[in-house]
XYZ file of N, CA and C in Angstrom:
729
model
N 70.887 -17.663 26.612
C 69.936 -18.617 26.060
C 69.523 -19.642 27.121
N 68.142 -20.216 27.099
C 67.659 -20.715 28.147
C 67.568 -22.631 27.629
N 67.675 -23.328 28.072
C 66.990 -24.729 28.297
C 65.354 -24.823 27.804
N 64.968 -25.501 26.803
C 64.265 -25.528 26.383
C 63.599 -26.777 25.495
N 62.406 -27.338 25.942
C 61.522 -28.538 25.977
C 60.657 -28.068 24.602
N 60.527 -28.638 23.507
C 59.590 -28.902 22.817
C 58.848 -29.691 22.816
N 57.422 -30.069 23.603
C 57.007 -31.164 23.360
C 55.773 -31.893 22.942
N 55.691 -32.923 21.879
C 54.659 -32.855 20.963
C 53.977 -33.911 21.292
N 52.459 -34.107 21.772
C 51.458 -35.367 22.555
C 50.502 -35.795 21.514
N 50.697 -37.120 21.194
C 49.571 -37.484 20.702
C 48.618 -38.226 21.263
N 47.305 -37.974 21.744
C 46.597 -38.529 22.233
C 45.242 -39.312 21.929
N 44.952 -39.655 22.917
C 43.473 -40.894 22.499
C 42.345 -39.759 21.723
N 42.127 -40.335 20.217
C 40.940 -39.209 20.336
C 39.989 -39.145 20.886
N 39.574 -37.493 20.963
C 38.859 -36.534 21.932
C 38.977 -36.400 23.198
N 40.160 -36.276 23.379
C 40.659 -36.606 24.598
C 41.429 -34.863 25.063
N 42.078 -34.129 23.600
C 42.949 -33.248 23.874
C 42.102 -31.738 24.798
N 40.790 -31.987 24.702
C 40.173 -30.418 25.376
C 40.218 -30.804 26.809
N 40.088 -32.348 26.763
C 40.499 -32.907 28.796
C 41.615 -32.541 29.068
N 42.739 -32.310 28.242
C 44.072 -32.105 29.065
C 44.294 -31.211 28.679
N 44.015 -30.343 27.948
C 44.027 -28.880 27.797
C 43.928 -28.343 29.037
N 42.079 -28.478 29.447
C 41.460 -27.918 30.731
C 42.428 -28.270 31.816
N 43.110 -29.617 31.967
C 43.413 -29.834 33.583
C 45.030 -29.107 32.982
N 45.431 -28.908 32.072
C 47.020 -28.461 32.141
C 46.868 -27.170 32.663
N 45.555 -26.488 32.058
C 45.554 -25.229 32.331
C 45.217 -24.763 33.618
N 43.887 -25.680 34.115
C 43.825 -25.408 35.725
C 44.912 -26.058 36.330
N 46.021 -26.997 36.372
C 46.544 -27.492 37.140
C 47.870 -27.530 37.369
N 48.496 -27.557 35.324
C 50.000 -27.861 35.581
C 50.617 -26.583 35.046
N 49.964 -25.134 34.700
C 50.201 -23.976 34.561
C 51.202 -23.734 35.857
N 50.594 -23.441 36.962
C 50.773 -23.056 38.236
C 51.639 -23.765 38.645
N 51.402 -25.159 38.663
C 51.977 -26.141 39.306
C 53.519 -26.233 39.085
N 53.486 -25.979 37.896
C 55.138 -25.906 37.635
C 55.624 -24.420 37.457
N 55.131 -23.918 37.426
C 55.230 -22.164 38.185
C 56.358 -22.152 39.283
N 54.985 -22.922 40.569
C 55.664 -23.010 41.463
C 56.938 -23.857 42.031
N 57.577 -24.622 41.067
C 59.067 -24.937 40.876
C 59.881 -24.206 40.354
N 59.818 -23.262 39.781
C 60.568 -23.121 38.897
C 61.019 -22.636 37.521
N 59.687 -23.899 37.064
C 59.628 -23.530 35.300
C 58.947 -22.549 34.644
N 59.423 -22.335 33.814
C 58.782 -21.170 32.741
C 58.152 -21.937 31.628
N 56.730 -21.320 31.881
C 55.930 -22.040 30.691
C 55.762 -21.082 29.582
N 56.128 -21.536 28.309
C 55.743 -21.364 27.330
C 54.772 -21.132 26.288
N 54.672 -21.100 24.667
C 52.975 -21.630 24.250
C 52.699 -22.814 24.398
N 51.225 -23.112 24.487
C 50.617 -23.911 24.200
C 49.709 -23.930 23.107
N 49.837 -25.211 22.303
C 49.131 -25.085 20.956
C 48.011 -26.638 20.774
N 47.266 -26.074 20.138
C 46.885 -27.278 19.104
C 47.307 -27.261 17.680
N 47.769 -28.536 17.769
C 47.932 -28.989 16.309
C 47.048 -28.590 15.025
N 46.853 -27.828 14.079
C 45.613 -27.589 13.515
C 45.630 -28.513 12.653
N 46.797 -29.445 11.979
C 46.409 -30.407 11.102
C 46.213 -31.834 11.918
N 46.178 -31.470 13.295
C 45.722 -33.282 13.903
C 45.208 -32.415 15.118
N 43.217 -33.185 15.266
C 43.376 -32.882 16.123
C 43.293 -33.802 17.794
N 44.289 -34.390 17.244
C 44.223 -35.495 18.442
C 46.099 -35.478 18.997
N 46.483 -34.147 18.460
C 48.207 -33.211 19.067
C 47.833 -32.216 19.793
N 48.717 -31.949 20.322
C 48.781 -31.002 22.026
C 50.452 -30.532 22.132
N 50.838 -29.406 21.794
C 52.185 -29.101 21.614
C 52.642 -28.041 22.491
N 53.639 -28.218 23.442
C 53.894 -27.271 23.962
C 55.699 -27.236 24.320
N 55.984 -25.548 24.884
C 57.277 -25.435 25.614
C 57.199 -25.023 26.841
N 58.506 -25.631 27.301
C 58.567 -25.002 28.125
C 60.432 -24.798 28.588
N 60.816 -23.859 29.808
C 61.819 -23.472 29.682
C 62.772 -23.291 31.005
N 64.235 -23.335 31.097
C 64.955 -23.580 32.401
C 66.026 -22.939 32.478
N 66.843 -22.205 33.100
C 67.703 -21.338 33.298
C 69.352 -21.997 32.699
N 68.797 -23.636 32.937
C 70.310 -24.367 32.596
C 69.589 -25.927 33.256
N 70.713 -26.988 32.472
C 70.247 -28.436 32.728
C 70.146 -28.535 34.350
N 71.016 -27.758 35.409
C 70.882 -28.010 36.966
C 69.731 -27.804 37.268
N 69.267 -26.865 36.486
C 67.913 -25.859 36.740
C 66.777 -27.386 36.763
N 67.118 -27.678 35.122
C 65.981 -28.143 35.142
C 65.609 -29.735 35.774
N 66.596 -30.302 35.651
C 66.556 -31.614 36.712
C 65.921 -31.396 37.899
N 66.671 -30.769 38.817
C 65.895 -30.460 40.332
C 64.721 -29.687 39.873
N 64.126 -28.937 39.045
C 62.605 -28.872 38.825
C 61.593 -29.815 38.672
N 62.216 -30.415 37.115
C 61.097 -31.556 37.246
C 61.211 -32.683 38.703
N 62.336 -33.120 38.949
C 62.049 -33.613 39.989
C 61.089 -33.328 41.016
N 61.128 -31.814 41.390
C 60.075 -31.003 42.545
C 59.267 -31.080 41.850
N 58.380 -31.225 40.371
C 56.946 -31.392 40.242
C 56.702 -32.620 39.862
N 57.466 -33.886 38.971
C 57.334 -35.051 39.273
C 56.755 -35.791 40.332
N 57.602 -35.403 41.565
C 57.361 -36.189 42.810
C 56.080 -35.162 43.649
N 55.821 -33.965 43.376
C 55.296 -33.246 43.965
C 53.030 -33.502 43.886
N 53.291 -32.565 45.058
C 51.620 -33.025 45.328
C 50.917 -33.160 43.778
N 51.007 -31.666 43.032
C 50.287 -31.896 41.830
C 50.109 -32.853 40.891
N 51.068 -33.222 40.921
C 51.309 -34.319 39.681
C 50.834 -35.923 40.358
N 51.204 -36.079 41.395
C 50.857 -36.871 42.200
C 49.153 -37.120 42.208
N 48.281 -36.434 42.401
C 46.712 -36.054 41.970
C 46.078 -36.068 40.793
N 46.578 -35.719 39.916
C 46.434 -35.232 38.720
C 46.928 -36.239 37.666
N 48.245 -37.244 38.063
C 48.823 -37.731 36.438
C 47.696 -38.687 35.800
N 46.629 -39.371 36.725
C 45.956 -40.414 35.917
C 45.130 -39.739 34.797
N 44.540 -39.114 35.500
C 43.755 -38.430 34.531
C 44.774 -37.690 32.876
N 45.538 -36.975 33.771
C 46.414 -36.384 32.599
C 47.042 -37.731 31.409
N 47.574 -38.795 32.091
C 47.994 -40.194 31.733
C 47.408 -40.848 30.557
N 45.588 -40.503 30.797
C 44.933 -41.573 30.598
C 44.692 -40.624 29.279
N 44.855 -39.660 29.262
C 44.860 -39.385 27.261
C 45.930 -39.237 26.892
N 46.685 -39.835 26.897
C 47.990 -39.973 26.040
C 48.476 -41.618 25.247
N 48.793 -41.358 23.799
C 48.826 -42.207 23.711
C 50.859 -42.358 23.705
N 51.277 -41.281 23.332
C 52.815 -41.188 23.148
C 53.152 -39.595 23.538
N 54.095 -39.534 24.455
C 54.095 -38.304 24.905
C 55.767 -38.306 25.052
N 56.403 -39.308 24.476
C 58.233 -38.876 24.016
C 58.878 -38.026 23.346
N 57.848 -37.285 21.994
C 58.595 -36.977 21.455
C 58.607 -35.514 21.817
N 59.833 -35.309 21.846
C 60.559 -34.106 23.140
C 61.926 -33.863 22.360
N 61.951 -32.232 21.918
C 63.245 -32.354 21.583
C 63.715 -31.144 22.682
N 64.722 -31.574 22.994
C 65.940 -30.418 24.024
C 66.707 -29.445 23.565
N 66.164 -28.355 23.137
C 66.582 -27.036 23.025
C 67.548 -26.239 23.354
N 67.890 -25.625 23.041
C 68.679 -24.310 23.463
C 68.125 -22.840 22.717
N 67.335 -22.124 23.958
C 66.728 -21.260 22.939
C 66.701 -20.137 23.433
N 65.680 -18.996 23.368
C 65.087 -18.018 23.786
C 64.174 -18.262 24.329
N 62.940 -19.421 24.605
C 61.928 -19.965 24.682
C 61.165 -19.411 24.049
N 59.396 -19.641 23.529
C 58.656 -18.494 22.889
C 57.116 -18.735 23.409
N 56.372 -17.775 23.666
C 54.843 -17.615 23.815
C 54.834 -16.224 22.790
N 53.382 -16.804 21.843
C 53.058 -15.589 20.853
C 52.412 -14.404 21.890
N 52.299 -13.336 20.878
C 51.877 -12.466 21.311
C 50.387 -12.267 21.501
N 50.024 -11.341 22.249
C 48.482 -11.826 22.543
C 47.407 -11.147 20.998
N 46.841 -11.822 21.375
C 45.868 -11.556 20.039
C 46.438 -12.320 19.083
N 47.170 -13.546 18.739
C 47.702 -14.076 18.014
C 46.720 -15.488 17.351
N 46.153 -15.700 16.438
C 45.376 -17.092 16.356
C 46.275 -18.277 15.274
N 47.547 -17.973 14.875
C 48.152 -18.860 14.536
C 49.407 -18.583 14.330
N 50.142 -19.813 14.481
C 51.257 -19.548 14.496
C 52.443 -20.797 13.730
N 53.530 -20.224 13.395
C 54.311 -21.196 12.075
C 55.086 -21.659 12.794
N 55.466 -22.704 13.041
C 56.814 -23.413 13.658
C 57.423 -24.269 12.300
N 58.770 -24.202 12.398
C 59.056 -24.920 11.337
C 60.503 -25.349 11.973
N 60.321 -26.549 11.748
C 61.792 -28.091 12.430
C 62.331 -28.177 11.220
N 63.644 -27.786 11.384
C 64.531 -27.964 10.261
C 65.659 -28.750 10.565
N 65.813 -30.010 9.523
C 67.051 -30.554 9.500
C 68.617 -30.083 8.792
N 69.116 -29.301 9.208
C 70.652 -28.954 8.043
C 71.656 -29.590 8.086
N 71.532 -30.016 6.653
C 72.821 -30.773 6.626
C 74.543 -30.477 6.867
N 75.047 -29.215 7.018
C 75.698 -27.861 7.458
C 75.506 -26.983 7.980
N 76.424 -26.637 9.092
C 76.048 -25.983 10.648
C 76.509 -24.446 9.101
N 77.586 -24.504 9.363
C 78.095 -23.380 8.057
C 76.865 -22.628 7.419
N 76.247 -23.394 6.756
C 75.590 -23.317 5.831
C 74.129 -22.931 6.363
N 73.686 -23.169 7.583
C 72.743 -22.550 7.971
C 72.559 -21.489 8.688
N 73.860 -21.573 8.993
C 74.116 -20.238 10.351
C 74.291 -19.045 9.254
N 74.934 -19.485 7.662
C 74.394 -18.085 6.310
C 72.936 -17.656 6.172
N 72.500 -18.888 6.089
C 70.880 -18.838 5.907
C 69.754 -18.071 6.779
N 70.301 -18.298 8.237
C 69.881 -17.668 9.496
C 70.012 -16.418 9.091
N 71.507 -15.955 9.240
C 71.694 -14.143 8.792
C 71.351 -13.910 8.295
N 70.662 -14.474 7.152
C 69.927 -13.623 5.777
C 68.619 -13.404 6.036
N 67.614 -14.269 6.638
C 66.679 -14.853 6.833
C 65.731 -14.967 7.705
N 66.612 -15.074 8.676
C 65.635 -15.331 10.235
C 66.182 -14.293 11.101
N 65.446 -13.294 12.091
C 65.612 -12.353 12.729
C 65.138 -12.445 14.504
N 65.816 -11.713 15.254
C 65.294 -11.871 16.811
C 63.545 -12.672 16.834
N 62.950 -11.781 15.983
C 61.375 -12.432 15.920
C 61.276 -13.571 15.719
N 62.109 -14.333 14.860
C 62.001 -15.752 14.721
C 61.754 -17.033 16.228
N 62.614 -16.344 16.863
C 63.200 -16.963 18.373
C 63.582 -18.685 17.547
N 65.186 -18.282 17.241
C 65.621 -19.374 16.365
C 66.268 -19.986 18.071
N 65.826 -21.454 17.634
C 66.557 -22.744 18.890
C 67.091 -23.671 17.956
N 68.362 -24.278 19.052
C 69.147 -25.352 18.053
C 69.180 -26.485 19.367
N 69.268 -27.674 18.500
C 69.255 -28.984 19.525
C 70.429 -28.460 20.697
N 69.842 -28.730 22.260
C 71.004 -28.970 23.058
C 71.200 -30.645 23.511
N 72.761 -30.478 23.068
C 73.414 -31.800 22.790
C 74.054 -32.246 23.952
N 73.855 -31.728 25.684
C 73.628 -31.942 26.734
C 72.774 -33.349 27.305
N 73.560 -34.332 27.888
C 72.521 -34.777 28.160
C 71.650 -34.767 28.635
N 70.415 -35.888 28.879
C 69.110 -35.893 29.173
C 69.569 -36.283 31.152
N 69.861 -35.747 31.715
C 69.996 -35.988 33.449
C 68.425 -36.105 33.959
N 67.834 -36.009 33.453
C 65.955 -36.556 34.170
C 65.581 -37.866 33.027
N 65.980 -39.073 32.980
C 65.533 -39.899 31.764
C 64.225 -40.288 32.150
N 63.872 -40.040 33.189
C 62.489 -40.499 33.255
C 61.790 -39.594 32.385
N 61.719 -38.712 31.833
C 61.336 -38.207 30.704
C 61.985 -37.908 29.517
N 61.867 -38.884 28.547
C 62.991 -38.737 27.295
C 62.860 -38.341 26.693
N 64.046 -37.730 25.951
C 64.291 -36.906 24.444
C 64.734 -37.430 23.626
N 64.299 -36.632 22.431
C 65.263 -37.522 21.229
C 66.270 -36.964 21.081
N 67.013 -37.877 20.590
C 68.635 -37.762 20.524
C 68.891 -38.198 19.241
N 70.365 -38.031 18.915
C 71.163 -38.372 17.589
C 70.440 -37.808 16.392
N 70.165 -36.391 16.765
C 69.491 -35.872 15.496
C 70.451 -33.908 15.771
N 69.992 -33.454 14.897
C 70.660 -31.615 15.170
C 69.571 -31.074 14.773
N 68.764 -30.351 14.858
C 67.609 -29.824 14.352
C 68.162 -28.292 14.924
N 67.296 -27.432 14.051
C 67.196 -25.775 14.017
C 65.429 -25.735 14.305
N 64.819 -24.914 14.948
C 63.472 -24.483 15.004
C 63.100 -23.078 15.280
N 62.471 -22.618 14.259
C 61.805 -20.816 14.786
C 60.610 -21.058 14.242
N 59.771 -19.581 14.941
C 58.536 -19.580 14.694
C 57.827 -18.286 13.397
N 57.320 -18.496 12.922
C 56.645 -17.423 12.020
C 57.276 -17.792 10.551
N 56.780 -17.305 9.343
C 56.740 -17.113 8.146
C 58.324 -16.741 7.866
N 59.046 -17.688 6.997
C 60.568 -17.312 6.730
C 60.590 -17.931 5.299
N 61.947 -17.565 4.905
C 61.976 -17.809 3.308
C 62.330 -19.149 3.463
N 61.736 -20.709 2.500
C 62.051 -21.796 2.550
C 63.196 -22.408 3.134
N 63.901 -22.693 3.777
C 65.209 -23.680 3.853
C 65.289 -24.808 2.945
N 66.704 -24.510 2.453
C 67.219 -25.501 1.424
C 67.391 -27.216 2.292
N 66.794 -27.784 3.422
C 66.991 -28.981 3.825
C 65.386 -29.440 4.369
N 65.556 -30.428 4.658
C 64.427 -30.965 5.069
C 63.891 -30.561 6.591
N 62.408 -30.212 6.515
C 61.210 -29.483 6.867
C 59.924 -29.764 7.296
N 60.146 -29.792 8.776
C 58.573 -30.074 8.941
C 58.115 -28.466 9.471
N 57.046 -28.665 9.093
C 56.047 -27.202 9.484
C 55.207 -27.822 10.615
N 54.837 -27.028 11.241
C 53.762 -26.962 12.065
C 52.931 -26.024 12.283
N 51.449 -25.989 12.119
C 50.486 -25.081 12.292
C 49.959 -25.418 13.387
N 50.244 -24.130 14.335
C 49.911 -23.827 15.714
C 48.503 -23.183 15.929
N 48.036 -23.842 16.719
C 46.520 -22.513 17.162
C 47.210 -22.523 19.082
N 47.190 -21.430 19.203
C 47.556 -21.243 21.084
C 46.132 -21.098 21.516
N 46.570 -21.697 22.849
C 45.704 -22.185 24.145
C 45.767 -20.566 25.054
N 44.556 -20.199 24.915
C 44.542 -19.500 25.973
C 44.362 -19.387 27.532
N 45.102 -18.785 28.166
C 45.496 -18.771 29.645
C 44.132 -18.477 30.180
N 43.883 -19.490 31.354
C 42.483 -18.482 32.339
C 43.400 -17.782 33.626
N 44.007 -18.618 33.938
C 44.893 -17.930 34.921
C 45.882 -16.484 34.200
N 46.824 -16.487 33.424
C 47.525 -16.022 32.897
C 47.526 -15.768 31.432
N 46.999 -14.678 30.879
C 46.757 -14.424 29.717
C 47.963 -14.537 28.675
N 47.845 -15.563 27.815
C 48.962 -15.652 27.074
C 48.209 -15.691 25.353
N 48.986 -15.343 24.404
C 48.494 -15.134 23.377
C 48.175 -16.261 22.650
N 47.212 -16.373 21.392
C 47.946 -17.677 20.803
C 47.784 -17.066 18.824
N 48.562 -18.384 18.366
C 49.349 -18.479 17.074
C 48.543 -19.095 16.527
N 48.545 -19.383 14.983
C 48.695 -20.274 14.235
C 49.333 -21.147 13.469
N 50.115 -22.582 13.509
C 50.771 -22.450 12.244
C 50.609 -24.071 12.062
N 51.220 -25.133 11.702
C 50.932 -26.465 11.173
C 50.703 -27.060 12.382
N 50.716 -26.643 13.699
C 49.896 -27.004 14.991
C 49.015 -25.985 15.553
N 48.299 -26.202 16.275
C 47.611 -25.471 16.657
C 47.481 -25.505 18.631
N 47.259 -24.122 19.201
C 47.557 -24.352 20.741
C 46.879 -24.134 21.583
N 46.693 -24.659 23.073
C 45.517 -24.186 23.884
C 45.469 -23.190 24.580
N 44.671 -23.223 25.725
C 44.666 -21.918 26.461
C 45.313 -21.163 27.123
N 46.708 -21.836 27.345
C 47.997 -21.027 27.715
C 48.751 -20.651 26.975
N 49.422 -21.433 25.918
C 50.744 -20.896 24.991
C 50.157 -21.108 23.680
N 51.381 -21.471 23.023
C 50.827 -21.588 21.603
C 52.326 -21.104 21.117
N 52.072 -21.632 19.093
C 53.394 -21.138 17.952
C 52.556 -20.806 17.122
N 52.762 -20.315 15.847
C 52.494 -19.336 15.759
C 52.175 -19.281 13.841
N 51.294 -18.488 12.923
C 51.269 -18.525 11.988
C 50.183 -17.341 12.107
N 49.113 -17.731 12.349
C 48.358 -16.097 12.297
C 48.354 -15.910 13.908
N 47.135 -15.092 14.175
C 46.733 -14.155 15.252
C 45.627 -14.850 15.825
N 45.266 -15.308 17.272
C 44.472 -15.117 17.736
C 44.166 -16.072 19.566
N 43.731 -15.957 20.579
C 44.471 -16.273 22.018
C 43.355 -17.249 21.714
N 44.104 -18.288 22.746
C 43.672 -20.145 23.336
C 44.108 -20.652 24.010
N 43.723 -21.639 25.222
C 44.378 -22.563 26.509
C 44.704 -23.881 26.325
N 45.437 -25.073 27.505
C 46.285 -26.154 27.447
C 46.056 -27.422 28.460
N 46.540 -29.496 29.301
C 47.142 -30.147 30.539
C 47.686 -31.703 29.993
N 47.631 -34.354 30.534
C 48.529 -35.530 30.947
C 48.154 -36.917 30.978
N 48.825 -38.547 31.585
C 48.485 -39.635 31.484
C 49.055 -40.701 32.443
N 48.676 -42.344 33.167
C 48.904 -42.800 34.188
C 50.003 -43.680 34.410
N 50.125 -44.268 35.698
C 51.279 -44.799 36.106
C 51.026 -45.569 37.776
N 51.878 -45.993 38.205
C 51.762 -46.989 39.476
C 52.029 -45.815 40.305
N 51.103 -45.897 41.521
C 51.039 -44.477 42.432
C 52.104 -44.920 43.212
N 52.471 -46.190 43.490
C 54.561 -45.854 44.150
C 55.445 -45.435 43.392
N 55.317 -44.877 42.401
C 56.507 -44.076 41.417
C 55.842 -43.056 40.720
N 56.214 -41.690 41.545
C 55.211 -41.095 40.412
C 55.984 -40.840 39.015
N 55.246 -40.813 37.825
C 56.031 -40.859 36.402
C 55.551 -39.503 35.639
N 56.308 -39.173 35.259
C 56.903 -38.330 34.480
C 55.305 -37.942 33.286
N 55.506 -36.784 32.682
C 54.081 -36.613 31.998
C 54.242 -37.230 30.757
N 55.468 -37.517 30.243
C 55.864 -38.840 28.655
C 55.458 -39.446 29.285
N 55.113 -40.559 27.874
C 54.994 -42.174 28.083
C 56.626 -42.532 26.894
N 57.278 -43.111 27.750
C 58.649 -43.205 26.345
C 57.795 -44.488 25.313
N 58.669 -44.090 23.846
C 58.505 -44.962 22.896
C 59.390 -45.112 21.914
N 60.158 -45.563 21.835
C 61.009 -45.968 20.608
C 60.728 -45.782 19.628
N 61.842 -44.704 19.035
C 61.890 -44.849 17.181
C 62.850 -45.162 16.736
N 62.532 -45.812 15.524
C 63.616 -46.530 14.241
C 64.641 -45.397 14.479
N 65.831 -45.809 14.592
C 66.749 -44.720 14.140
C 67.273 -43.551 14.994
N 66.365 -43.804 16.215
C 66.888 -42.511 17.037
C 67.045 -43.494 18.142
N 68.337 -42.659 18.747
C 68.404 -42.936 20.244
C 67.709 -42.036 21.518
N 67.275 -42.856 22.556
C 66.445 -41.770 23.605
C 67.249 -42.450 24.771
N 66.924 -41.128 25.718
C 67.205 -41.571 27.543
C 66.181 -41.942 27.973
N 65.956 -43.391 28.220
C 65.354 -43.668 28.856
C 65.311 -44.667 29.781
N 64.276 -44.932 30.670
C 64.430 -46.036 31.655
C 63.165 -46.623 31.711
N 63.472 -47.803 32.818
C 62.386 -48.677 32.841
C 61.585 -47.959 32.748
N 60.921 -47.311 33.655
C 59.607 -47.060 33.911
C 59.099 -46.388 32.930
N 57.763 -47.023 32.625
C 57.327 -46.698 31.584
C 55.692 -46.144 32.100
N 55.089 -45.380 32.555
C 53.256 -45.176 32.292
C 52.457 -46.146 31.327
N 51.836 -46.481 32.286
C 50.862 -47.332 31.121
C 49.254 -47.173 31.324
């Protein structure tokens, strides 16, 4: 099982087809060439001012010294204002442990569904009955956050797979995915309570779509979050904040 970034952007509206385009011409590749494995990319289909994507790392060593090499690296360095400047909150990030997932091609929607269980027991029955390899079921990794310049949420356990499954008995968010299709790299996209761009995407129906950030003081380059505090959760984070 791989290291794995869920992460959900809300941005300035009409802002999300600008960072779609530059994720897709810019931070596809860009983090390619570190390292990372990119994932779907989606739009939100019930907001469209969300931008949802994964992405994925061999293990936490992996992924520290990655983002670091594209953090500090030329691309991001060029690129974050623009990416920066449509974002209005780009924290909420949960840390995985998964299979990672990009739909299949020809896919135009796709189901993600965040589940809270109140019993590890009790869901890991539910799973066997229920959810299958296709699902690509991920559970919070409870590892810490070693890059806080980009934070996650913490003090929560969440379960997440993608596609059509029988209800869970706990509390449930859905997401309807539309995927971002790849110009560089053809990747499929989904449908489901988000929707995705031109690289990745999750998943609910069938059909392909593409995906890109926001600013900061050019002596530090920052991270593609902007952190923000929520009631009730704890995050890694540090000063520096994008503004």
């Amino acid at each position: 099982m791989s290291i794995v970034e869920l992460r959900q952007y809300t941005l300035h509206p009409g802002t999300r087809e600008t960072l779609i385009e530059l994720f897709e011409r810019e931070f596809v590749t860009g983090q390619q060439a570190v390292g990372i494995t990119l994932g779907g990319r989606f739009r939100d289909l019930d907001d469209p001012d969300r931008f949802v994507w994964l992405r994925t790392f061999p293990d936490m060593a992996h992924r520290r010294r990655a983002l670091e090499a594209f953090y500090t690296g030329p691309v991001w360095r060029e690129h974050r204002d623009t990416a920066n400047a449509t974002m209005i909150d780009s924290d909420d990030v949960l840390l995985l442990r998964g299979p990672g997932f990009t739909p299949e091609p020809g896919t135009s929607e796709v189901l993600a569904t965040v589940c809270h269980p109140t019993d590890a027991a009790d869901f890991d029955a539910y799973a066997a009955r229920h959810l299958g390899p296709e699902h690509a079921l991920h559970r919070t990794e409870h590892a810490e956050n070693d890059f806080p310049r980009l934070p996650v949420r913490t003090g929560r356990d969440v379960r997440i797979w993608f596609g059509p499954a029988e209800p869970a008995p706990w509390p449930t968010q859905r997401l309807r995915l539309e995927p971002v299709i790849a110009q560089t790299v053809p990747a499929p996209s989904w449908r489901s309570h988000a929707s995705s761009t031109r690289n990745g995407s999750l998943k609910w129906s069938s059909t392909p779509t593409p995906s890109p950030s926001r600013p900061r003081d050019a002596a530090e380059p920052v991270p593609y979050d902007r952190p923000r505090s929520r009631t009730g959760e704890r995050r890694n984070r540090t000063t520096e904040q994008p503004s």
